[in-house]
Short mmCIF file of C-alpha atoms in Angstrom, two decimals:
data_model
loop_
_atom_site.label_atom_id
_atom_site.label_comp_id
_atom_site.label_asym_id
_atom_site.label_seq_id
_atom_site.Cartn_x
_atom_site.Cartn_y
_atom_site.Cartn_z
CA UNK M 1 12.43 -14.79 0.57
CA UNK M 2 13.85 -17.14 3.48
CA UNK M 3 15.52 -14.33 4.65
CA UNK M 4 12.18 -12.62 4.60
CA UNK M 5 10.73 -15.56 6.60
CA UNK M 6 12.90 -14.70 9.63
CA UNK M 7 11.21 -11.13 9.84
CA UNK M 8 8.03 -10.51 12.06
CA UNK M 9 5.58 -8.03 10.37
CA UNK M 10 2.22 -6.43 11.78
CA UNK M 11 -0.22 -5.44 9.37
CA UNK M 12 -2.42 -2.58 10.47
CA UNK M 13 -5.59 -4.59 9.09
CA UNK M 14 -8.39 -2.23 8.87
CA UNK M 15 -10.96 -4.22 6.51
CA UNK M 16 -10.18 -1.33 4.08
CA UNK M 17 -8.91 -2.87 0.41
CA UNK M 18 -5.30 -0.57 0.81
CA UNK M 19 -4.45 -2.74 3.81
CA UNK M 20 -5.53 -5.55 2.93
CA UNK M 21 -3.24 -5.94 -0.07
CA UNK M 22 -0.47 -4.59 1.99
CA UNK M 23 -0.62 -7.88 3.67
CA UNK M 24 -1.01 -9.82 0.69
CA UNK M 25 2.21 -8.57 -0.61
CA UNK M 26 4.04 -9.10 2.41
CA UNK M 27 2.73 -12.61 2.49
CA UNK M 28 3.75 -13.20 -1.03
CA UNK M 29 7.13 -11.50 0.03
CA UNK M 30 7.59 -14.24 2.14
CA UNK M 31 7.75 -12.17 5.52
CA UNK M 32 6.16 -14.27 8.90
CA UNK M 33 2.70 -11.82 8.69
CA UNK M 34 -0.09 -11.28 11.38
CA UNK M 35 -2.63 -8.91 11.19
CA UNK M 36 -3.67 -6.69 14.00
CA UNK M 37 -7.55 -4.88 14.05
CA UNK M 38 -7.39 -1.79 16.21
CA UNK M 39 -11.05 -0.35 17.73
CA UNK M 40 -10.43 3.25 18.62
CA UNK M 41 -13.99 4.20 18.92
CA UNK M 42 -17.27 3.28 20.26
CA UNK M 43 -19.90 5.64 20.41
CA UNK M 44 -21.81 6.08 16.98
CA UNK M 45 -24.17 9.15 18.22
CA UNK M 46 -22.41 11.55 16.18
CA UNK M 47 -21.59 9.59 12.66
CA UNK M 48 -23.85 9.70 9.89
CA UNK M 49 -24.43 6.14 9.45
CA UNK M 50 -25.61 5.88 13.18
CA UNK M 51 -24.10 2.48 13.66
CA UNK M 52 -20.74 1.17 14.74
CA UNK M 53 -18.99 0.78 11.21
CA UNK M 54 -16.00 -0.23 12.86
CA UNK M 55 -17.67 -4.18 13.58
CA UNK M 56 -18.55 -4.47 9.82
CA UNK M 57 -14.69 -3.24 9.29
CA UNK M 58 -13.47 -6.00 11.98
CA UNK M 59 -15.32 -8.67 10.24
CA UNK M 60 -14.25 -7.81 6.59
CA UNK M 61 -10.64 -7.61 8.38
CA UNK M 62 -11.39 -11.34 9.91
CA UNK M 63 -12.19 -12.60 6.39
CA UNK M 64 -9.34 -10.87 4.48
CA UNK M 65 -6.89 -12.59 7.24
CA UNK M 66 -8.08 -16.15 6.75
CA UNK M 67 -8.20 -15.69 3.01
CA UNK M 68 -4.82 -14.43 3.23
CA UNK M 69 -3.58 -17.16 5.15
CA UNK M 70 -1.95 -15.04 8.23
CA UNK M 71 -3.00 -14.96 12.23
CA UNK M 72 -5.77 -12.22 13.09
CA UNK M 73 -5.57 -10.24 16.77
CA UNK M 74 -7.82 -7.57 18.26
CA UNK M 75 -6.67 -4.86 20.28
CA UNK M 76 -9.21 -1.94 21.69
CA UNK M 77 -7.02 1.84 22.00
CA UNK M 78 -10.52 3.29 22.46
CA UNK M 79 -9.12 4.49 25.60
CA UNK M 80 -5.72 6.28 23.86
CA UNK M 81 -7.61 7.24 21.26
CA UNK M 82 -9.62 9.30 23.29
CA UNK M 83 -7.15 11.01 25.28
CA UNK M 84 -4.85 11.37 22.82
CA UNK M 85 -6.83 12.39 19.84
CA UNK M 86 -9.94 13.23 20.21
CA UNK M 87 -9.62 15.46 23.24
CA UNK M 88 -7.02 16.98 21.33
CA UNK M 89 -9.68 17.78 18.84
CA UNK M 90 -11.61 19.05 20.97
CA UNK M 91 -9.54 21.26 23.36
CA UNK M 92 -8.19 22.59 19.51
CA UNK M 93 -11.78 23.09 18.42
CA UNK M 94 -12.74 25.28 21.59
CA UNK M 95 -9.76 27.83 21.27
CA UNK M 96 -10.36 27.96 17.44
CA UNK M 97 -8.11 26.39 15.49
CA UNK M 98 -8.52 23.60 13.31
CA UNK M 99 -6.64 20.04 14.13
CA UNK M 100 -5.74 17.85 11.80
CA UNK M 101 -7.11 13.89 13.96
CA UNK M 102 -5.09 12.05 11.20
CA UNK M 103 -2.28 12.95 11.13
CA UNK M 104 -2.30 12.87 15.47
CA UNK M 105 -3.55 9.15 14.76
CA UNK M 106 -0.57 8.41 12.87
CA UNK M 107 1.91 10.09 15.49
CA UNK M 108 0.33 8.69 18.84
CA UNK M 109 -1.76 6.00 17.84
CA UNK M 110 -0.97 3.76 14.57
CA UNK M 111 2.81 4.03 15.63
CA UNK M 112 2.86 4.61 18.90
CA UNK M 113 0.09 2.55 20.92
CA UNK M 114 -0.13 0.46 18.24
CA UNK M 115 3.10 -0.15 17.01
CA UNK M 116 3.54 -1.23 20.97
CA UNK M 117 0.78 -3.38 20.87
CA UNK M 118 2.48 -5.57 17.44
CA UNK M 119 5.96 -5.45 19.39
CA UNK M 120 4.51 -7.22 22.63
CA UNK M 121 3.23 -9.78 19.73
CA UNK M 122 6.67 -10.01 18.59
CA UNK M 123 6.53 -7.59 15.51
CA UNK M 124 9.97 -6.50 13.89
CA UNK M 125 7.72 -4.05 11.67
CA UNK M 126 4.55 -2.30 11.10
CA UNK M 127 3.00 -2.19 7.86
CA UNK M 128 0.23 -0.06 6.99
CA UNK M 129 -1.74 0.87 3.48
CA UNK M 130 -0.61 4.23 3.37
CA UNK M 131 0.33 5.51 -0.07
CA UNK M 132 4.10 6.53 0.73
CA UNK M 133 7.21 5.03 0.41
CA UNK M 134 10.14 4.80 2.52
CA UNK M 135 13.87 4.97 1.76
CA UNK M 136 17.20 4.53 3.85
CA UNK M 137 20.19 6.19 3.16
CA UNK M 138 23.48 6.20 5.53
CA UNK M 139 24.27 8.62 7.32
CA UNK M 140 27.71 9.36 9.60
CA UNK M 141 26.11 7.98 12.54
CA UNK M 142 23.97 5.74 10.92
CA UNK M 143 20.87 4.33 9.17
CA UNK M 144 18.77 7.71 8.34
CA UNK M 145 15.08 6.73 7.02
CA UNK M 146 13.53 9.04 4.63
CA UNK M 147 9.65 9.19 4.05
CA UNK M 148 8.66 9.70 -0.17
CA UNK M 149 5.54 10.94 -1.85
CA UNK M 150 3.49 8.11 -2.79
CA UNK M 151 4.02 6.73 -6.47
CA UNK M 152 -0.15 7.43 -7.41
CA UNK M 153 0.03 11.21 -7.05
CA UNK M 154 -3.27 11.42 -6.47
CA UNK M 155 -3.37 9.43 -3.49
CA UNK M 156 -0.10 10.26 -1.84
CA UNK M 157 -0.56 9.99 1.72
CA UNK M 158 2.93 11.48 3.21
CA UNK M 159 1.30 14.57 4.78
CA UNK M 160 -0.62 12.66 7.17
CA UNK M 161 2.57 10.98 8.05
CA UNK M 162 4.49 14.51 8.94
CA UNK M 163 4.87 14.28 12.00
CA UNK M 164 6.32 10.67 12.63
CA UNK M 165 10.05 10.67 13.84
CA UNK M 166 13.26 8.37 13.01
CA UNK M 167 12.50 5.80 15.64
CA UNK M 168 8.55 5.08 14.48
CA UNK M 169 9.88 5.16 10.31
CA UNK M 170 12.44 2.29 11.50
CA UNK M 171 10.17 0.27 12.50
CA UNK M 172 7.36 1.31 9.61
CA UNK M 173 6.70 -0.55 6.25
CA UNK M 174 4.68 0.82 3.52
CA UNK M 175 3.90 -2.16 1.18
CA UNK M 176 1.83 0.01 -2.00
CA UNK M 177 3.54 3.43 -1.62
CA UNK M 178 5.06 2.29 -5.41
CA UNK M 179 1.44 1.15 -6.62
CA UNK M 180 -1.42 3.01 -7.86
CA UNK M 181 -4.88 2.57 -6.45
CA UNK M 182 -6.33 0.88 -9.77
CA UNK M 183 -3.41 -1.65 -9.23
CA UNK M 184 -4.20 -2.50 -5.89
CA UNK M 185 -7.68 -3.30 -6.94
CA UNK M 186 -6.27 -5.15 -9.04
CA UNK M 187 -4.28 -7.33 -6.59
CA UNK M 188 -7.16 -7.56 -4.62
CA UNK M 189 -9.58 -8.97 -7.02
CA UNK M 190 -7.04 -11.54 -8.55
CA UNK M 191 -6.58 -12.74 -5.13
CA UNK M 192 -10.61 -12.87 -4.51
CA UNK M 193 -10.34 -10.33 -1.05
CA UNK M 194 -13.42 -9.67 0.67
CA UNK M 195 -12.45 -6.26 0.65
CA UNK M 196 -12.03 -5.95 -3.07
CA UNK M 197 -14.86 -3.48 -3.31
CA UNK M 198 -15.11 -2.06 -0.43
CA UNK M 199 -15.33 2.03 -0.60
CA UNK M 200 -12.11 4.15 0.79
CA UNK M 201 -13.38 4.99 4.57
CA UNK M 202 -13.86 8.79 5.00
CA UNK M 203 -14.11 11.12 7.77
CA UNK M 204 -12.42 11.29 10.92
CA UNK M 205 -9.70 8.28 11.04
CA UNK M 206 -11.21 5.74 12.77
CA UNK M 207 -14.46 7.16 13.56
CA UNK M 208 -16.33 7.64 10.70
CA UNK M 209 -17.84 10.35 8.80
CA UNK M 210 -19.22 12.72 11.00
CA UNK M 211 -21.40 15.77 11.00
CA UNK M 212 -19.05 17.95 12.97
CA UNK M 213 -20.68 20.70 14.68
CA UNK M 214 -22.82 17.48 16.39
CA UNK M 215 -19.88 15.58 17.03
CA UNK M 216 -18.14 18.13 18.36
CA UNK M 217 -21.50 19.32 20.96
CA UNK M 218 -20.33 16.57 22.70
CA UNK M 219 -18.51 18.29 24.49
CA UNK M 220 -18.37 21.78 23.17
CA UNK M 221 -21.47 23.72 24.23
CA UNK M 222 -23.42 25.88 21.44
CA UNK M 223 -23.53 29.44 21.72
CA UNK M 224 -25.24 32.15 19.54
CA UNK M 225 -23.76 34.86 18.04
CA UNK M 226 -23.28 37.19 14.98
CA UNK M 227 -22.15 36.56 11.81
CA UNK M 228 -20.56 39.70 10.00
CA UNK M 229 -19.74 40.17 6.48
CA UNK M 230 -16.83 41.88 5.92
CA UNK M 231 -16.87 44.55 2.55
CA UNK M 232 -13.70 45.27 0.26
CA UNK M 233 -13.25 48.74 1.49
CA UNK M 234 -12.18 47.73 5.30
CA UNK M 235 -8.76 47.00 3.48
CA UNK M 236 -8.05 50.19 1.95
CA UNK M 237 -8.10 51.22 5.49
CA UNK M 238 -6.81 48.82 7.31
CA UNK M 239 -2.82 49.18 8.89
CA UNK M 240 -2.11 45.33 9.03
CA UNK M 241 -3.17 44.87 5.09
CA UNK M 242 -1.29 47.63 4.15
CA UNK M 243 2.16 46.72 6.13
CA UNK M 244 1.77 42.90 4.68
CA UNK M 245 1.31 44.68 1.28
CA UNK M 246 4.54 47.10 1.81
CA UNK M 247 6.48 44.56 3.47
CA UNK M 248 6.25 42.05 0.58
CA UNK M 249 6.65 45.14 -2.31
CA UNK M 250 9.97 46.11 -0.10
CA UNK M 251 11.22 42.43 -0.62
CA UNK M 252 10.87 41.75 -4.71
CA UNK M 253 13.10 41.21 -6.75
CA UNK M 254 14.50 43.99 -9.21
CA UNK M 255 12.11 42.75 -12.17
CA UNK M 256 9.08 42.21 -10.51
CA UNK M 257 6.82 45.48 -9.82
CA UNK M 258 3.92 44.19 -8.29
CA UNK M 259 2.82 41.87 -5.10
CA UNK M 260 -0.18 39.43 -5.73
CA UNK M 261 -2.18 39.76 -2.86
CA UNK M 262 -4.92 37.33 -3.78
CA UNK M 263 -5.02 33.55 -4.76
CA UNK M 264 -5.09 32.85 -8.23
CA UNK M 265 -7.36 29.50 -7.49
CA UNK M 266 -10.97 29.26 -6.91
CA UNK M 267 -10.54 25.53 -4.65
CA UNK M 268 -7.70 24.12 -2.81
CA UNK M 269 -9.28 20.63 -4.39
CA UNK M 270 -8.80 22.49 -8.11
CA UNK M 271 -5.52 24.32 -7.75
CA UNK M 272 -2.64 23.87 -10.07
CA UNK M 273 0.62 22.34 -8.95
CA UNK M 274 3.40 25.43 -8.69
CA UNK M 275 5.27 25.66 -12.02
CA UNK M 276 9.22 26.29 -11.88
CA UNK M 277 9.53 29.49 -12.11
CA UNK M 278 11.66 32.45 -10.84
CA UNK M 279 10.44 33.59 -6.87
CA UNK M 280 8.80 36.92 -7.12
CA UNK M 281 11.10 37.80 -3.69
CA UNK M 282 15.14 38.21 -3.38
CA UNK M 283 16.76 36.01 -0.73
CA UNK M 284 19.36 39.04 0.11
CA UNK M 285 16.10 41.69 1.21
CA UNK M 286 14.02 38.65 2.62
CA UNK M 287 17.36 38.22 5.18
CA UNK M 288 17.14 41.76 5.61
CA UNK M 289 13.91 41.84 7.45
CA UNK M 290 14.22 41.49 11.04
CA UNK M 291 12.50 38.73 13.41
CA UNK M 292 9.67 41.46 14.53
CA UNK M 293 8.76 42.54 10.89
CA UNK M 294 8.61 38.34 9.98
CA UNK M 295 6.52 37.70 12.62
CA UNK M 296 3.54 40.77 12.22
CA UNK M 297 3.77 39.69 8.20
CA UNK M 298 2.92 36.36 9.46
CA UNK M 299 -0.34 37.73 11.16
CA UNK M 300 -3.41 37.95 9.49
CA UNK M 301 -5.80 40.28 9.37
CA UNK M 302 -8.17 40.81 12.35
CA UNK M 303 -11.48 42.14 12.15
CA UNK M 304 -13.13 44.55 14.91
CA UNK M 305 -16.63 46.26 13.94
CA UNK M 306 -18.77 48.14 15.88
CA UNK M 307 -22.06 48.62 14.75
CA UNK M 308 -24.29 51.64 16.27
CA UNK M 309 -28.12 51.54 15.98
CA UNK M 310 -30.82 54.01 15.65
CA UNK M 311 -35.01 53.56 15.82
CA UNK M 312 -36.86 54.23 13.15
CA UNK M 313 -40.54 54.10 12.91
CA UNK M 314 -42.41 51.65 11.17
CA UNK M 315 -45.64 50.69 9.84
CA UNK M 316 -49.11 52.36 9.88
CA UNK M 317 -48.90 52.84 13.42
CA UNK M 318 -45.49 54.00 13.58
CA UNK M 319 -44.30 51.64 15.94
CA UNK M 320 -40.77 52.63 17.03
CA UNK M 321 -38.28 49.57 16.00
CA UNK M 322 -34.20 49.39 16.00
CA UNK M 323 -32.18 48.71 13.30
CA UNK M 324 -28.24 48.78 12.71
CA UNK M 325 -26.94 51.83 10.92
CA UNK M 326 -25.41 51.47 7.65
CA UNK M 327 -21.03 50.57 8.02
CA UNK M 328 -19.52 50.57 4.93
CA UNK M 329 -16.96 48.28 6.00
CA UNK M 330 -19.39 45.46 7.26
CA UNK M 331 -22.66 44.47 8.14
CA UNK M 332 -24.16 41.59 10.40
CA UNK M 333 -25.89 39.34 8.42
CA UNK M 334 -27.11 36.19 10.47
CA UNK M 335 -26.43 33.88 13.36
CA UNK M 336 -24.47 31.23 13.81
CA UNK M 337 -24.51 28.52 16.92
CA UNK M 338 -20.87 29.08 17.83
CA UNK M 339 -17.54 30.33 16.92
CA UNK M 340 -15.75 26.94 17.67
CA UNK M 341 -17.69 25.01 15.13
CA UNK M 342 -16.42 26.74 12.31
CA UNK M 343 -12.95 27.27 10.38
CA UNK M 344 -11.39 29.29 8.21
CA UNK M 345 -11.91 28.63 4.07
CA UNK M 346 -15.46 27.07 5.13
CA UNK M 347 -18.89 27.72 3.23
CA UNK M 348 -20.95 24.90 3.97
CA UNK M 349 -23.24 25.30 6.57
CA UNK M 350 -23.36 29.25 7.29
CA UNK M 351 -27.08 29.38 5.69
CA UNK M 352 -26.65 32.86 4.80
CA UNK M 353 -28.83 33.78 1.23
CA UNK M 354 -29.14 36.56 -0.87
CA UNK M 355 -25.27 36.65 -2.48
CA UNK M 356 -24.11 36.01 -5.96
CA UNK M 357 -21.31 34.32 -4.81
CA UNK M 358 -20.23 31.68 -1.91
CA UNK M 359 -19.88 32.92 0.82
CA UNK M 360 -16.56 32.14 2.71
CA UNK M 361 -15.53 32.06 6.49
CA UNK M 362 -12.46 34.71 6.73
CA UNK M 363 -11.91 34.59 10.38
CA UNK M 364 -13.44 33.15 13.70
CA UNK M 365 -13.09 35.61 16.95
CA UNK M 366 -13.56 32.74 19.51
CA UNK M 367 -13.55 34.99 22.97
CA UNK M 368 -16.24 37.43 20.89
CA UNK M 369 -17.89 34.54 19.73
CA UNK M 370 -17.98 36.12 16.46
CA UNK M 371 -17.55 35.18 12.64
CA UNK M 372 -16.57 37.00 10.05
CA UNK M 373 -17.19 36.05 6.35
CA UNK M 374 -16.49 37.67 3.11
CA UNK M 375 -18.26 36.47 -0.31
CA UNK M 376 -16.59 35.05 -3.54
CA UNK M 377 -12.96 33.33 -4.12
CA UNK M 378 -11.13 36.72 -4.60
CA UNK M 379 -12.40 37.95 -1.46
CA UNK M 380 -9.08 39.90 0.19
CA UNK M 381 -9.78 37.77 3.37
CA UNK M 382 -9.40 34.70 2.14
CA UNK M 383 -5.57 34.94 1.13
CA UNK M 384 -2.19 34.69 3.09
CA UNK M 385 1.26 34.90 1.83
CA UNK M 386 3.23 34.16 5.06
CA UNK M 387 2.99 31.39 8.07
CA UNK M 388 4.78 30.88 11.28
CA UNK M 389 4.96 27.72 12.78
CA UNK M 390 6.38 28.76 16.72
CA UNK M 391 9.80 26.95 17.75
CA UNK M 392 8.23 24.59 19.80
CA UNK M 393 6.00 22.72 17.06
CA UNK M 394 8.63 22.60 14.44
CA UNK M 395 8.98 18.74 13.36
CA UNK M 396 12.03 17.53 11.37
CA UNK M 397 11.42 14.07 10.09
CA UNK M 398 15.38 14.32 9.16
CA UNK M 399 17.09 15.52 12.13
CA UNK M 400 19.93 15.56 10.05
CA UNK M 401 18.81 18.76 8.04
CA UNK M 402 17.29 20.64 10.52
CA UNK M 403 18.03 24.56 9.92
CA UNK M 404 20.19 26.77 11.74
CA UNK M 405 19.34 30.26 13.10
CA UNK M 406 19.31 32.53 10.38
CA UNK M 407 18.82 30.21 7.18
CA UNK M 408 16.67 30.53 4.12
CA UNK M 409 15.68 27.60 1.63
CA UNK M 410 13.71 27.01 -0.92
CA UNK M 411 11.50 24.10 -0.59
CA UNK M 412 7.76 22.91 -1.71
CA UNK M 413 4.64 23.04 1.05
CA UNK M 414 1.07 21.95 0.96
CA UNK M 415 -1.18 22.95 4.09
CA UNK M 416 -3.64 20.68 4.05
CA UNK M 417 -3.84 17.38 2.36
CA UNK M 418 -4.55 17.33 -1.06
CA UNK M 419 -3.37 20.52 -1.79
CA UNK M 420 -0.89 20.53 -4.99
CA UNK M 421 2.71 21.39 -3.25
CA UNK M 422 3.65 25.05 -3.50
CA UNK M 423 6.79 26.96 -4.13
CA UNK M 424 7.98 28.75 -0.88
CA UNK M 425 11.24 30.55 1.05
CA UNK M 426 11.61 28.74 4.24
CA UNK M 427 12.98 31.19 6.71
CA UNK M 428 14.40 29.99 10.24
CA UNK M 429 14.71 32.59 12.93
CA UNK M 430 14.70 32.54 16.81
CA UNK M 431 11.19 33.43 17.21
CA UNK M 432 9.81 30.38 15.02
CA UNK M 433 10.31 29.16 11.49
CA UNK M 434 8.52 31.30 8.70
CA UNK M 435 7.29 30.09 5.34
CA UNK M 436 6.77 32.92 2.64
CA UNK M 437 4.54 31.62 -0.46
CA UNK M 438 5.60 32.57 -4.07
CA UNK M 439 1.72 32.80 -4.18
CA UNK M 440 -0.77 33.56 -1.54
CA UNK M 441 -2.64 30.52 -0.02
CA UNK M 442 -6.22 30.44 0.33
CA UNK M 443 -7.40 29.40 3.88
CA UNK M 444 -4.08 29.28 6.26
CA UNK M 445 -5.55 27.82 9.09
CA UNK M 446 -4.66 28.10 12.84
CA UNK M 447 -4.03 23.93 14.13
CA UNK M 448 -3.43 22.88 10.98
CA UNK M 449 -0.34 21.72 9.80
CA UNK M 450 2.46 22.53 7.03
CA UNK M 451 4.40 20.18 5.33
CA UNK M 452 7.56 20.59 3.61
CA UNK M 453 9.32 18.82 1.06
CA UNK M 454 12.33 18.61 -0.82
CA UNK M 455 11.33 17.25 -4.33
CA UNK M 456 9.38 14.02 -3.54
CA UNK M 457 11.32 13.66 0.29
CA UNK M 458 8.88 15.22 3.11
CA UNK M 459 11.91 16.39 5.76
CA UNK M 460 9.29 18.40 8.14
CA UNK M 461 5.87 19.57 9.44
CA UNK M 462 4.50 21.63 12.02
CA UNK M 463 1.61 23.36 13.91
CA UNK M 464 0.15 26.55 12.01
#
């Protein structure tokens, strides 16, 4: 502990209880603590609580520091914040793909701005109340810092994390990545923190929860435009489903004779963790398959319609109308207020009736200003077996295992938070790195980002 006294620690204080105890413990740990409140935003048009949540947050911060015992500083990175995220969001938005804000906030704001912020204060660290854990090992040209899955499973926070490098995670402390949530109420509560109770924040970090399509209007103009459902026999004739299909029947193994082509889960928020068992696909004919075949299996789907009209006429009078003719691939079925407000898995807010089943965003044809949806969980749309991240987003939080040209592993991926970690062949090739799913993946979204991990270590991320 007096050897703790000599080290400088910033606590990311965000009035939230996770931080909060984070600086208890490092108080109790004996470390010389201060706490640092961050503002990143300041217009509350677009949140659903129409009020700035983040001076309630400052305040409950305020107390939590003086109960604590430990200085309390304010810094505003409204300014960063803005260029660095939420423009970010928005520039991703308009060419239809969806961002992830977190996990940028963690990469360019929490330990970047931030972190420089707590260093001009004198900080040795930054500690935040993120539900990971960090580890260092040696390596043969030094300390090498690995990031760990949060010990509360169902709160493990690594993914947002993904993209931080070896310079931020030496600097970076993660007091309750070994503590579950009902713990840390615990703490918090025995030590009488204002911030005891308080309800986990939601929405986008830092902002607030948001309706989206308003938030994002901000800056983002609406524009009408069709919304076409997509019917199951558009596969049977369509090349790019077919090649995917032959492609992954040309790479099982010996004893498996078929290719699932469609998730076996209903929700992301409901699917079952990957069980250990053998991949479907043999390492020797996935080598086999050159960089060009990789990269079109990596493609969805893409939808291109044309509907033709005729007049009928209608009525006593017989007034002469125009209606679509019958497609038995597809049919337009509403109207939407623009392509960029929507993403790929969504059903929530398409206000389209009259099916037995959800209806599900397949794809969004931004320059078309089209979107295409397909109804129920087994819709053919929906699924993906194969990703490519392009070279120049691939992230490797360990340097130090980075792939080579031409390697395949066997590692677990999630691709979007929450999502139980899935069984996959990693494949590295010049064009970009590839990751091939034991089991299709429901919703593979442009913007977002994959994670990869070896057994609880996350080693790297990038850009769908």
């Amino acid at each position: 502990m007096q050897e703790n006294s000599k080290i400088k620690v910033c606590v990311g204080l965000s009035g939230g209880v996770d931080s909060s105890v984070a600086a208890l413990l490092l108080k109790q740990q004996g470390y010389d603590v201060f706490a640092l409140f961050m503002q990143n935003w300041h217009d509350a048009s677009a949140t659903l609580h129409g009020d700035c949540e983040w001076e309630e947050d400052r305040f409950v911060a305020e107390l939590v520091a003086r109960k604590i015992g430990i200085p309390f500083y304010f810094v505003d990175l409204s300014k960063e914040y803005r260029q660095r995220v939420v423009d970010y969001m928005f520039d991703e938005y308009e060419k239809g793909r969806t961002p992830n804000p977190d996990v940028l906030c963690n990469r360019e704001i929490k330990f970047d701005a931030f972190l420089k912020c707590a260093r001009k204060l004198g900080a040795d660290y930054v500690a935040t109340g993120h539900y990971c854990r960090k580890e260092v090992t040696e390596g043969p040209e030094g300390p090498i810092f690995r990031i760990l899955a949060g010990t509360d499973m169902n709160k493990d926070q690594s993914y947002f994390l993904c993209q931080l490098t070896q310079e931020q995670l030496s600097q970076a402390m993660f007091p309750i990545g070994d503590i579950v949530k009902p713990e840390v109420r615990r703490l918090a509560h025995d030590a009488d923190l204002p911030s005891a109770d308080k309800k986990d924040s939601q929405g986008i970090c830092f902002v607030g929860k948001v309706d989206l399509p308003t938030f994002l209007q901000q800056k983002l103009k609406p524009c009408e435009g069709d919304i076409v459902e997509i019917f199951d026999p558009y596969y049977s004739e369509n090349e790019q489903y077919a090649f995917i299909k032959d492609t992954l029947m040309s790479i099982l193994t010996e004893d498996v004779s078929q290719v699932k082509m469609i998730t076996d889960y209903v929700s992301e928020d409901k699917a079952l963790p990957a069980t250990v068992v053998e991949c479907p696909y043999s390492m020797e004919r996935i080598s086999s398959l050159s960089d060009d075949v990789l990269l079109r299996l990596s493609e969805p789907v893409r939808y291109d319609l044309k509907f033709e009209t005729e007049t009928y006429r209608s009525g006593r009078k017989h007034v002469k109308k125009t209606r679509y003719k019958d497609n038995p691939y597809g049919k337009i079925i509403g109207r939407h207020d623009g392509a960029q407000f929507y993403t790929i898995g969504q059903r929530k807010g398409l206000n389209i009736g009259g099916h037995k089943d959800s209806v599900f965003v397949i794809e969004t044809d931004i320059p078309n200003n089209i979107i295409y949806v397909g109804e129920g969980h087994t819709h053919k749309g929906l699924s993906r077996s194969c990703l490519r991240i392009s070279p120049d987003e691939i992230h490797w939080i360990r340097p130090d295992l980075r792939m080579k040209e031409g390697e395949i592993r066997r590692y677990r991926v999630r691709i979007r938070y929450r999502q139980p970690l899935q069984d996959a062949t990693v494949i590295m090739r010049s064009n970009g790195l590839y990751i091939l799913f034991d089991s299709p993946q429901r919703g593979i979204t442009p913007g977002q980002f994959a994670v990869w991990y070896d057994g609880d270590e996350m080693l790297g991320s990038g850009v769908i």
